[in-house]
XYZ file of C-alpha atoms in Angstrom:
665
model
C -19.826 -3.114 -15.618
C -17.681 -5.725 -14.077
C -20.404 -8.263 -12.987
C -21.713 -8.715 -16.342
C -18.620 -8.227 -18.581
C -17.834 -10.843 -20.928
C -14.413 -11.644 -19.408
C -16.040 -12.294 -16.021
C -15.140 -15.825 -14.626
C -18.222 -17.874 -14.257
C -16.588 -21.287 -13.696
C -13.602 -22.586 -12.467
C -10.524 -23.330 -14.718
C -7.791 -25.751 -15.289
C -4.730 -25.391 -17.275
C -4.719 -26.876 -20.572
C -2.104 -26.027 -22.960
C -4.257 -27.741 -26.125
C -6.850 -25.295 -25.321
C -6.972 -22.100 -27.483
C -7.181 -20.012 -24.318
C -4.707 -22.127 -22.317
C -7.463 -23.251 -19.966
C -10.318 -25.722 -20.022
C -13.635 -25.398 -17.632
C -13.879 -27.411 -14.571
C -16.650 -28.376 -12.141
C -16.042 -26.236 -9.017
C -15.971 -29.209 -6.525
C -13.618 -31.114 -8.696
C -11.298 -27.971 -8.857
C -11.745 -27.588 -4.911
C -10.659 -31.229 -4.619
C -7.652 -30.698 -7.004
C -6.356 -27.678 -5.086
C -6.637 -29.815 -1.634
C -5.191 -32.827 -3.123
C -2.014 -30.806 -4.665
C -1.731 -28.845 -1.206
C -1.633 -32.045 0.595
C 0.987 -33.404 -1.774
C 3.134 -30.419 -1.581
C 2.999 -30.040 2.311
C 3.498 -33.932 2.926
C 6.441 -34.089 0.570
C 8.274 -30.578 1.344
C 6.963 -29.386 4.710
C 4.323 -27.065 5.431
C 6.200 -24.104 4.548
C 6.350 -25.109 1.144
C 2.928 -23.531 0.366
C 2.636 -19.718 0.295
C -0.303 -17.439 0.338
C -0.565 -13.958 -1.196
C -3.310 -11.977 -0.020
C -4.749 -8.265 -0.756
C -5.872 -4.902 0.652
C -8.857 -4.514 -1.600
C -10.275 -7.231 0.373
C -12.884 -6.604 3.089
C -11.396 -6.812 6.702
C -13.311 -10.062 7.344
C -11.526 -11.743 4.370
C -7.987 -10.419 5.309
C -8.520 -11.873 9.135
C -9.650 -15.178 7.373
C -6.665 -15.538 5.118
C -4.335 -14.917 8.147
C -6.057 -17.730 10.021
C -6.372 -19.997 6.929
C -2.489 -19.959 6.455
C -1.495 -20.141 10.157
C -4.131 -22.583 11.335
C -5.494 -24.524 8.417
C -2.175 -24.875 6.269
C 0.188 -24.230 9.062
C 2.642 -22.366 6.941
C 4.530 -19.096 7.994
C 4.369 -17.793 4.205
C 1.531 -15.212 4.046
C 1.878 -11.761 2.863
C -0.241 -9.246 0.885
C -0.062 -6.540 -1.724
C -0.154 -3.816 1.040
C 3.596 -4.709 1.070
C 3.784 -2.581 -2.192
C 1.767 0.191 -0.443
C 1.586 1.447 2.877
C 4.222 -0.668 4.848
C 6.590 2.025 5.190
C 4.257 4.440 6.784
C 2.975 1.651 9.231
C 6.654 0.967 10.157
C 7.286 4.475 10.875
C 3.991 5.069 12.793
C 4.760 2.280 15.091
C 8.114 3.698 15.628
C 7.096 7.249 16.333
C 3.607 6.718 17.828
C 3.241 3.053 18.979
C 0.301 2.789 16.567
C -0.217 2.596 12.784
C -3.267 4.930 12.168
C -3.905 8.291 10.968
C -3.870 10.590 13.769
C -7.087 12.686 13.043
C -10.130 12.652 11.040
C -10.266 14.125 7.760
C -12.813 16.525 8.922
C -9.733 17.977 10.747
C -8.302 19.317 7.467
C -10.967 21.788 6.260
C -10.143 24.281 9.425
C -6.291 24.106 9.399
C -3.967 26.916 8.593
C -1.354 24.796 6.474
C -1.848 21.320 4.418
C 1.483 19.967 3.406
C 1.120 17.266 0.666
C 4.274 15.060 0.063
C 4.292 12.351 -2.494
C 0.441 12.305 -2.853
C -1.298 12.911 -6.162
C -4.682 13.272 -4.585
C -6.606 14.964 -7.239
C -6.215 11.886 -9.230
C -5.854 9.105 -6.731
C -7.870 10.283 -3.684
C -10.688 12.708 -4.777
C -12.396 12.592 -1.640
C -9.392 13.821 0.177
C -9.059 16.512 -2.109
C -12.214 17.726 -1.321
C -11.265 18.325 2.146
C -8.063 20.036 0.962
C -9.971 22.529 -1.415
C -12.263 23.259 1.601
C -9.563 24.349 3.537
C -8.013 26.453 0.803
C -11.161 28.253 0.403
C -11.149 29.092 4.215
C -7.821 30.605 3.558
C -5.120 27.676 4.339
C -1.950 27.540 2.721
C -1.213 24.417 0.381
C 2.205 22.946 -0.069
C 2.606 20.146 -2.426
C 5.938 18.212 -2.898
C 6.515 16.130 -5.727
C 8.702 15.665 -8.798
C 5.569 16.486 -11.180
C 3.146 19.071 -10.962
C 0.285 17.100 -10.394
C -3.444 18.387 -10.276
C -3.300 19.130 -6.764
C 0.014 21.133 -7.364
C -1.661 23.330 -9.862
C -3.912 24.465 -7.017
C -1.468 24.652 -4.408
C 0.231 28.125 -2.884
C 3.804 26.523 -2.684
C 5.092 23.795 -5.204
C 8.665 22.147 -4.375
C 9.663 19.874 -7.076
C 11.788 17.409 -5.176
C 14.316 15.219 -6.942
C 13.196 11.544 -6.712
C 14.476 9.837 -3.552
C 15.460 13.149 -1.636
C 12.411 13.651 0.519
C 14.374 13.181 3.954
C 16.835 15.741 2.926
C 13.892 18.277 2.469
C 12.217 17.148 5.754
C 15.406 17.388 7.522
C 16.223 20.512 6.084
C 12.810 22.150 6.985
C 13.350 20.953 10.692
C 16.739 22.810 10.831
C 14.959 25.898 9.798
C 12.324 25.447 12.403
C 14.803 25.026 15.052
C 16.887 27.847 13.680
C 13.854 30.378 14.092
C 12.469 28.620 17.115
C 9.193 27.503 15.610
C 8.673 24.717 18.089
C 6.206 23.646 20.656
C 8.699 23.366 23.594
C 6.124 22.139 26.115
C 4.799 19.323 23.691
C 8.369 18.099 22.753
C 9.293 17.823 26.677
C 6.095 16.805 27.951
C 5.088 14.112 25.197
C 8.304 13.068 23.539
C 11.597 11.871 23.777
C 14.510 11.794 21.224
C 14.389 15.472 20.262
C 17.779 16.361 21.163
C 19.378 13.536 19.045
C 17.369 14.664 15.989
C 18.094 18.266 16.608
C 21.656 17.517 16.498
C 21.539 15.537 13.201
C 19.598 18.123 11.338
C 22.246 20.829 12.196
C 24.147 19.614 8.891
C 20.710 20.399 6.659
C 21.252 24.073 6.155
C 19.194 25.401 3.351
C 22.055 25.621 0.994
C 22.975 21.833 1.493
C 19.062 20.796 1.446
C 18.645 22.707 -1.952
C 21.883 20.972 -3.530
C 20.567 17.665 -2.672
C 16.751 17.998 -3.320
C 16.968 20.409 -6.288
C 14.371 22.483 -4.652
C 15.209 26.167 -4.511
C 16.369 27.604 -1.266
C 13.750 30.201 -1.186
C 11.215 27.639 -1.624
C 12.640 25.686 1.320
C 12.551 28.929 3.399
C 9.147 29.842 2.445
C 7.628 26.342 3.409
C 9.766 26.041 6.604
C 8.094 29.680 7.634
C 4.575 28.801 6.515
C 4.674 25.388 8.228
C 6.667 26.522 11.352
C 4.676 29.488 12.064
C 1.406 28.278 11.800
C -0.940 27.774 14.661
C -2.717 24.641 12.983
C -1.527 22.328 10.212
C -2.067 18.894 8.600
C 0.399 16.995 6.778
C -0.477 14.344 4.141
C 1.595 11.721 2.263
C 1.476 8.693 0.311
C 3.466 6.376 -1.981
C 5.686 9.090 -3.237
C 7.682 9.269 -0.214
C 7.335 5.398 0.797
C 8.199 3.628 -2.540
C 11.958 3.826 -1.594
C 14.868 1.892 -0.184
C 14.738 4.307 2.769
C 10.726 5.014 2.612
C 10.579 4.497 6.529
C 13.106 7.128 6.895
C 11.042 9.363 4.689
C 7.927 9.040 7.019
C 10.117 9.437 10.068
C 11.246 12.519 8.921
C 7.867 14.143 8.146
C 6.696 12.711 11.626
C 9.726 14.767 13.042
C 8.448 17.924 11.533
C 4.973 17.354 12.816
C 5.966 16.521 16.382
C 8.311 19.487 16.537
C 5.420 21.696 15.914
C 3.372 20.006 18.786
C 0.301 20.041 16.126
C -0.997 16.497 16.682
C -3.636 15.225 19.141
C -5.687 18.158 18.913
C -8.475 19.782 16.694
C -7.626 20.986 13.128
C -3.965 19.783 13.583
C -2.912 16.247 12.210
C -0.930 13.858 10.168
C -2.153 11.230 7.888
C -0.924 8.747 5.506
C -3.119 7.953 2.392
C -3.945 4.309 1.908
C -3.626 3.189 -1.854
C -6.546 0.814 -1.819
C -10.001 0.493 -0.522
C -9.143 -1.557 2.760
C -5.265 -0.445 2.756
C -5.956 0.441 6.554
C -8.078 -2.590 7.726
C -5.910 -4.901 5.485
C -2.807 -4.296 7.269
C -4.380 -4.826 10.875
C -5.881 -8.408 11.405
C -3.255 -10.905 10.527
C -2.280 -11.189 6.561
C 0.842 -9.666 7.092
C 3.891 -12.085 7.434
C 4.622 -10.970 10.909
C 1.426 -9.954 12.374
C -1.693 -11.309 14.183
C -5.072 -9.812 14.582
C -5.595 -6.576 16.492
C -2.090 -5.490 15.048
C -0.574 -8.158 17.349
C 3.152 -9.090 16.729
C 3.451 -12.958 15.750
C 6.936 -12.955 17.726
C 5.258 -11.986 20.948
C 4.593 -15.170 23.185
C 1.525 -13.293 24.938
C 0.219 -12.271 21.522
C 0.361 -15.843 19.978
C -1.181 -17.381 23.139
C -4.206 -15.042 22.849
C -4.703 -15.609 19.478
C -4.031 -19.262 19.749
C -6.731 -19.569 22.447
C -9.329 -17.821 20.374
C -8.716 -19.990 17.393
C -8.774 -23.123 19.770
C -5.139 -24.336 18.356
C -2.082 -25.360 19.813
C -0.021 -22.393 20.298
C 3.234 -24.706 19.559
C 1.670 -25.498 16.052
C 1.440 -21.789 15.121
C 4.175 -20.814 12.593
C 6.726 -18.076 13.334
C 7.000 -14.800 11.003
C 7.365 -15.638 7.277
C 8.903 -13.231 4.639
C 7.710 -10.350 2.586
C 5.802 -10.789 -0.443
C 9.095 -10.337 -2.884
C 11.005 -12.668 -0.941
C 8.335 -15.304 -1.424
C 9.358 -15.219 -4.809
C 13.388 -15.778 -3.988
C 12.084 -18.736 -2.029
C 10.431 -20.105 -5.011
C 13.749 -19.449 -6.774
C 15.761 -21.316 -4.045
C 13.315 -24.319 -4.088
C 11.838 -23.555 -0.596
C 8.445 -22.637 -1.744
C 6.827 -25.317 -4.205
C 3.010 -24.023 -4.224
C 1.200 -20.831 -3.979
C -2.430 -19.688 -3.571
C -3.226 -15.836 -4.357
C -6.296 -13.903 -3.637
C -6.701 -10.531 -4.807
C -2.880 -10.083 -5.916
C -1.453 -9.963 -9.158
C 2.189 -10.260 -8.603
C 3.282 -10.335 -12.182
C 2.247 -6.875 -13.007
C 2.647 -5.391 -9.514
C 5.936 -6.671 -8.419
C 9.353 -5.085 -9.518
C 11.416 -6.800 -11.834
C 8.370 -8.701 -13.563
C 10.275 -10.832 -15.777
C 12.009 -12.453 -12.737
C 8.298 -12.945 -11.347
C 6.877 -14.481 -14.365
C 9.840 -17.026 -14.272
C 9.146 -17.881 -10.806
C 5.385 -18.408 -11.503
C 6.502 -20.914 -14.004
C 8.576 -22.694 -11.679
C 5.890 -23.384 -8.974
C 4.594 -27.040 -8.931
C 1.340 -25.907 -8.275
C -0.384 -22.288 -8.343
C -3.806 -21.720 -7.687
C -5.494 -18.135 -8.032
C -8.838 -16.954 -7.024
C -10.136 -13.873 -8.910
C -13.109 -12.734 -10.916
C -11.162 -11.980 -14.168
C -8.278 -13.934 -15.527
C -5.470 -11.321 -14.958
C -2.195 -11.542 -16.096
C -0.595 -13.647 -12.829
C -3.595 -15.999 -13.034
C -2.764 -16.926 -16.667
C 0.098 -18.883 -15.120
C -2.168 -20.794 -12.706
C -2.766 -24.439 -12.605
C -6.340 -23.739 -11.309
C -8.268 -20.584 -11.242
C -11.451 -20.405 -8.822
C -14.152 -17.617 -9.819
C -14.183 -15.120 -6.710
C -16.508 -12.241 -6.311
C -16.702 -8.649 -6.691
C -17.418 -6.318 -3.460
C -21.146 -5.804 -4.377
C -21.544 -9.654 -4.453
C -20.675 -9.999 -0.692
C -20.853 -7.823 2.343
C -18.048 -6.712 4.936
C -16.294 -4.066 6.494
C -13.313 -1.810 5.354
C -11.281 0.812 7.114
C -10.879 4.067 5.768
C -7.545 6.133 5.719
C -8.679 8.047 8.583
C -9.246 5.066 10.724
C -13.168 4.637 10.403
C -14.759 1.494 9.825
C -17.415 1.289 7.308
C -19.644 -1.440 5.942
C -20.152 -2.775 2.578
C -23.694 -4.184 1.700
C -24.359 -7.124 -0.615
C -26.176 -5.883 -3.734
C -26.196 -8.840 -6.114
C -25.190 -12.435 -6.028
C -22.429 -13.831 -7.658
C -23.050 -15.255 -11.146
C -22.582 -18.793 -12.490
C -20.297 -20.687 -10.361
C -18.682 -17.732 -8.893
C -18.366 -17.924 -4.947
C -17.624 -15.504 -2.201
C -13.941 -15.501 -1.487
C -14.630 -16.532 2.046
C -16.633 -19.499 0.924
C -13.838 -20.718 -1.398
C -11.295 -20.554 1.151
C -13.519 -22.507 3.645
C -14.237 -25.104 0.961
C -10.623 -25.575 0.428
C -10.371 -26.190 4.459
C -13.134 -28.562 4.313
C -11.873 -30.555 1.495
C -8.299 -30.557 3.224
C -10.127 -32.166 6.264
C -9.122 -29.190 8.256
C -12.333 -27.252 8.649
C -12.195 -26.594 12.310
C -12.517 -22.973 12.808
C -13.733 -22.541 9.013
C -17.439 -23.082 9.305
C -18.775 -19.442 9.267
C -21.881 -19.065 7.587
C -21.715 -15.336 6.885
C -19.239 -12.277 7.020
C -21.046 -11.104 10.370
C -19.829 -14.390 11.884
C -16.216 -13.901 10.972
C -16.278 -10.372 11.881
C -17.791 -11.335 15.369
C -14.710 -13.467 15.820
C -12.357 -10.884 14.583
C -13.691 -8.531 17.437
C -13.008 -11.150 19.976
C -9.451 -11.808 18.648
C -8.581 -8.064 18.325
C -9.798 -7.186 22.027
C -6.779 -5.673 24.121
C -4.713 -5.161 20.936
C -3.543 -1.996 19.591
C -6.294 -2.272 16.994
C -9.017 -2.987 19.316
C -12.303 -3.725 17.101
C -14.281 -5.320 20.027
C -16.887 -2.359 20.542
C -17.786 -2.185 16.767
C -20.780 -4.048 15.354
C -22.550 -4.199 12.093
C -25.423 -2.208 13.676
C -23.141 0.523 15.194
C -21.368 0.912 12.055
C -24.570 1.756 10.324
C -26.150 3.792 13.156
C -23.266 6.008 13.280
C -22.224 6.138 9.712
C -18.932 4.361 10.691
C -16.788 3.767 13.750
C -13.284 4.826 14.533
C -11.076 2.347 16.082
C -9.783 1.656 18.666
C -13.185 1.163 19.997
C -12.719 -1.360 23.176
C -16.547 -1.611 24.196
C -19.713 -1.602 22.669
C -20.863 1.556 24.744
C -17.719 3.423 23.507
C -18.095 5.823 20.729
C -14.676 5.043 18.950
C -11.727 7.378 18.585
C -11.788 9.536 15.773
C -8.729 11.681 17.157
C -5.571 10.059 18.426
C -3.349 11.201 21.020
C -5.660 13.580 22.768
C -4.277 14.971 26.090
C -5.770 12.708 28.833
C -6.675 9.681 26.612
C -6.117 6.165 27.800
C -4.698 3.243 25.475
C -3.854 -0.374 26.517
C -0.042 0.268 26.266
C 0.548 3.497 28.083
C -2.344 2.637 30.391
C -2.734 6.219 31.290
C 0.816 7.328 31.405
C 0.387 9.448 28.105
C -1.473 9.541 25.064
C 1.077 7.857 22.856
C 1.283 4.032 22.511
C 4.269 3.430 24.557
C 4.755 2.372 28.045
C 5.577 5.882 29.261
C 2.835 7.363 26.803
C 5.448 9.456 25.043
C 6.109 9.664 21.285
C 9.458 9.054 19.657
C 11.540 11.401 17.644
C 13.690 9.431 15.331
C 16.971 10.227 13.470
C 16.310 9.884 10.000
C 19.435 9.837 7.705
C 19.692 10.663 4.190
C 20.799 7.907 2.096
C 20.840 7.994 -1.716
C 18.577 5.763 -3.863
C 19.818 2.296 -4.218
C 20.394 2.763 -8.220
C 21.305 6.508 -8.668
C 22.022 7.752 -12.123
C 25.452 7.553 -13.937
C 27.063 8.265 -17.389
C 25.310 5.161 -19.059
C 21.906 5.486 -17.310
C 21.603 9.118 -16.953
C 17.832 9.683 -15.970
C 15.549 8.789 -13.248
C 12.637 6.766 -14.009
C 9.632 7.330 -11.426
C 6.183 5.501 -11.478
C 2.559 6.033 -10.474
C -0.888 6.387 -11.207
C -3.131 7.830 -13.668
C -6.816 9.024 -12.944
C -8.609 6.529 -15.108
C -6.650 3.287 -14.067
C -6.168 1.541 -10.793
C -3.577 -0.847 -9.528
C -2.915 -3.490 -12.114
C -5.289 -2.492 -14.278
C -7.492 -5.943 -14.071
C -10.721 -3.983 -13.645
C -10.221 -0.624 -15.248
C -8.553 -1.920 -18.470
C -11.845 -3.581 -19.070
C -14.248 -0.429 -18.713
C -14.645 1.073 -22.024
C -14.982 4.990 -20.766
C -11.852 4.571 -18.788
C -9.839 3.018 -21.494
C -10.730 5.676 -23.934
C -9.301 8.168 -21.369
C -5.985 6.276 -21.015
C -5.656 3.412 -23.380
C -2.055 2.621 -23.107
C 1.049 3.897 -20.745
C 2.797 6.914 -21.982
C 6.236 8.179 -21.054
C 6.139 11.859 -19.822
C 9.406 13.873 -20.257
C 10.218 17.275 -20.145
C 10.422 19.467 -23.285
C 14.008 20.454 -22.276
C 15.067 16.611 -22.142
C 12.718 15.993 -25.438
C 14.854 18.648 -27.339
C 18.148 17.128 -26.247
C 17.173 13.640 -27.619
C 15.298 14.836 -30.678
C 11.923 13.325 -29.471
C 8.672 15.189 -30.256
C 5.230 14.400 -28.741
C 3.810 11.183 -29.929
C 7.062 9.641 -31.083
C 7.654 6.008 -30.071
C 10.659 5.880 -27.511
C 12.563 3.346 -25.587
C 13.432 3.401 -22.073
C 15.987 0.964 -20.794
C 17.279 -0.135 -17.579
C 19.754 -2.705 -16.060
C 16.678 -5.161 -16.014
C 14.830 -4.614 -19.304
C 13.441 -2.402 -21.844
C 9.985 -0.738 -22.717
C 8.844 1.000 -25.961
C 6.037 3.814 -25.365
C 4.617 6.663 -26.953
C 6.413 10.151 -25.636
C 4.238 12.568 -24.013
C 5.955 15.852 -23.720
C 4.888 17.911 -20.813
C 6.029 20.767 -18.516
C 4.904 19.060 -15.278
C 7.756 17.150 -14.553
C 11.650 17.651 -13.765
C 13.909 17.592 -16.749
C 16.073 14.816 -15.181
C 13.157 12.751 -14.419
C 10.728 10.603 -16.621
C 7.139 9.054 -15.638
C 5.539 6.194 -16.441
C 2.120 4.819 -14.725
C 2.260 1.199 -13.916
C -1.246 -0.234 -14.622
C -0.481 -2.347 -17.531
C 0.848 -5.874 -18.084
C 3.258 -7.763 -20.622
C 5.099 -5.421 -23.137
C 3.506 -2.412 -21.607
C 4.300 -3.103 -17.920
C 6.938 -0.588 -16.497
C 7.849 -3.003 -13.916
C 10.117 -4.792 -16.366
C 12.268 -1.855 -15.557
C 11.945 -1.300 -12.095
C 14.532 -2.456 -9.332
C 13.655 -4.998 -6.727
C 15.568 -3.159 -3.977
C 13.666 -2.807 -0.891
C 13.691 -1.013 2.352
C 15.494 -2.942 5.048
C 12.768 -2.301 7.584
C 9.531 -2.397 5.616
C 10.665 -4.231 2.771
C 8.634 -2.053 0.385
C 10.259 -2.066 -3.332
C 11.920 0.988 -4.709
C 9.266 1.836 -7.325
C 9.897 5.491 -7.244
C 13.625 5.678 -8.381
C 15.605 3.765 -10.732
C 17.959 4.751 -13.497
C 17.305 4.539 -17.072
C 18.477 5.937 -20.547
C 16.267 7.062 -23.384
C 16.187 7.272 -27.143
C 14.165 7.309 -29.990
C 12.580 3.974 -31.072
C 13.687 2.255 -34.076
C 10.311 1.156 -34.884
C 7.099 0.995 -32.990
C 6.377 -2.038 -30.623
C 4.605 -5.156 -31.617
C 1.583 -4.334 -29.592
C 1.140 -1.071 -31.472
C -0.565 -2.738 -34.268
C -3.458 -3.925 -31.835
C -5.957 -2.569 -29.353
C -6.634 -3.123 -25.781
C -9.344 -5.835 -25.752
C -12.041 -3.337 -24.488
C -11.268 -1.183 -27.534
């Protein structure tokens, strides 16, 4: 479906305004030479940091490692970040603050035998069907399932208790639940005393979150809050899952900290059938955030500002540590640096920023402002249409490598077919650029296995230690859970078990702090960056639908998926539709302070009356990110995709795109 698609890039392309498509074919080696020449020109004129790299979490871990090394060793630029900045970083920051490590605490098999499953902000039936099967197995065994979401998603239709939280108010709900846990003494005092610090400050903070106040802020009925607290608090075993619904906020880290506080107060972590997990949004959402393509990170979940960590990685790479750049900035901030003139050139791989980032009109202008932009992809996505050079990359089945699942299990992808035409495996393209620059030291790998073997050494002794994982071991064990510090180590399916050892605590306790204890964190409620008012009285929230994925570059080219959901639709409640005189199928216009979009109305009873929902998988006139706000969490720098203020009206006329079909149609 993908490799043989007529849109598949089979040759390098060079921008040519005179060509009908805006591009003309170019020989691969000539394209590589042009890329190298432009990088040399830009860095020679403006400095190393004038070049920026955007990478992705759908790449194999080998490629993500290589991208970080390419930025810092070959280009010596601080400016690299990845599209996981739009996905899992709020969870990662909160996990690090609470546990000292960023990984789900338990294997998903622990879900099946738990008493209560709590799911916040995660449309798992449509976005994580394998996870859903574990939840449904637990339900069949008698588990209570609690779902928190502004929409009645498919998983919510099968749950025991649904809490329709107002977008942006999740932390108020978590604090309110903890308030009731304390009031009714649904606490594990031994666990809190022996394995945590900071509970007293959190307990004092949540005193204000009475059921009455929690209900007023969240929009959830008080009886629902009390029932959820009782089921969660009194359970013997439980598992909490969350995803972007609580993370895509200017207070996303605080939301996750609030969820973790609930888990730790119960003491139900670090033992069978009791756990906590964050659901990743891409195939390698976990592995993609561990080994160096984040702006502040080095392989093994090391900190680029830590002198010891820098020395270790510089030694592995054979480079002068003084030449290693310091921390860069997040993906959206890179576009602000284009605006200010600090960044002049960009290379992107597996990232479609024009569709994926908020305030997409600003992103479009910045892509056009770049002096040079090279995109590596297998289709000409909406961002690549602004590139000066497009290099034909590879699909997963055309390469081999590893990815790490949400539960922390490293698995392997085996190559099935060769890349067609002049398309190349992505890691070969990066090495070809390094060679053309005359900077190929450290970029002469002959296989993904060779890259992985260096990654193993680089990660050794780090929090994300892969040193004991080999391709053979992955296949023999059907995956290996990290950390795995030695080849005779079986891996670590369940974190934080009593008596477990880690390189930070060194026997002091199971958590990844010097004293071995987890941290409770006060998580205050703050309203969204842009709340409703008289001019913009409705909340817009965005998300996924089952038949589309990410920016739609692949799924909008697969006929059966397009047939299921050909274009974005705007979901609104019948009560709101009646107020505005809107009927199902009408063209409606949603307007924010940044732009407007006209879509067909889908009148549903599965959403709050004060909220509208639009999926984000489309580009151009169909892109909901024309409306979203670029406000970011101050810690994780994740954008606030889940809340912005809009107004809604019947459209004066259908949009221009209404007279045409999607190409695949």
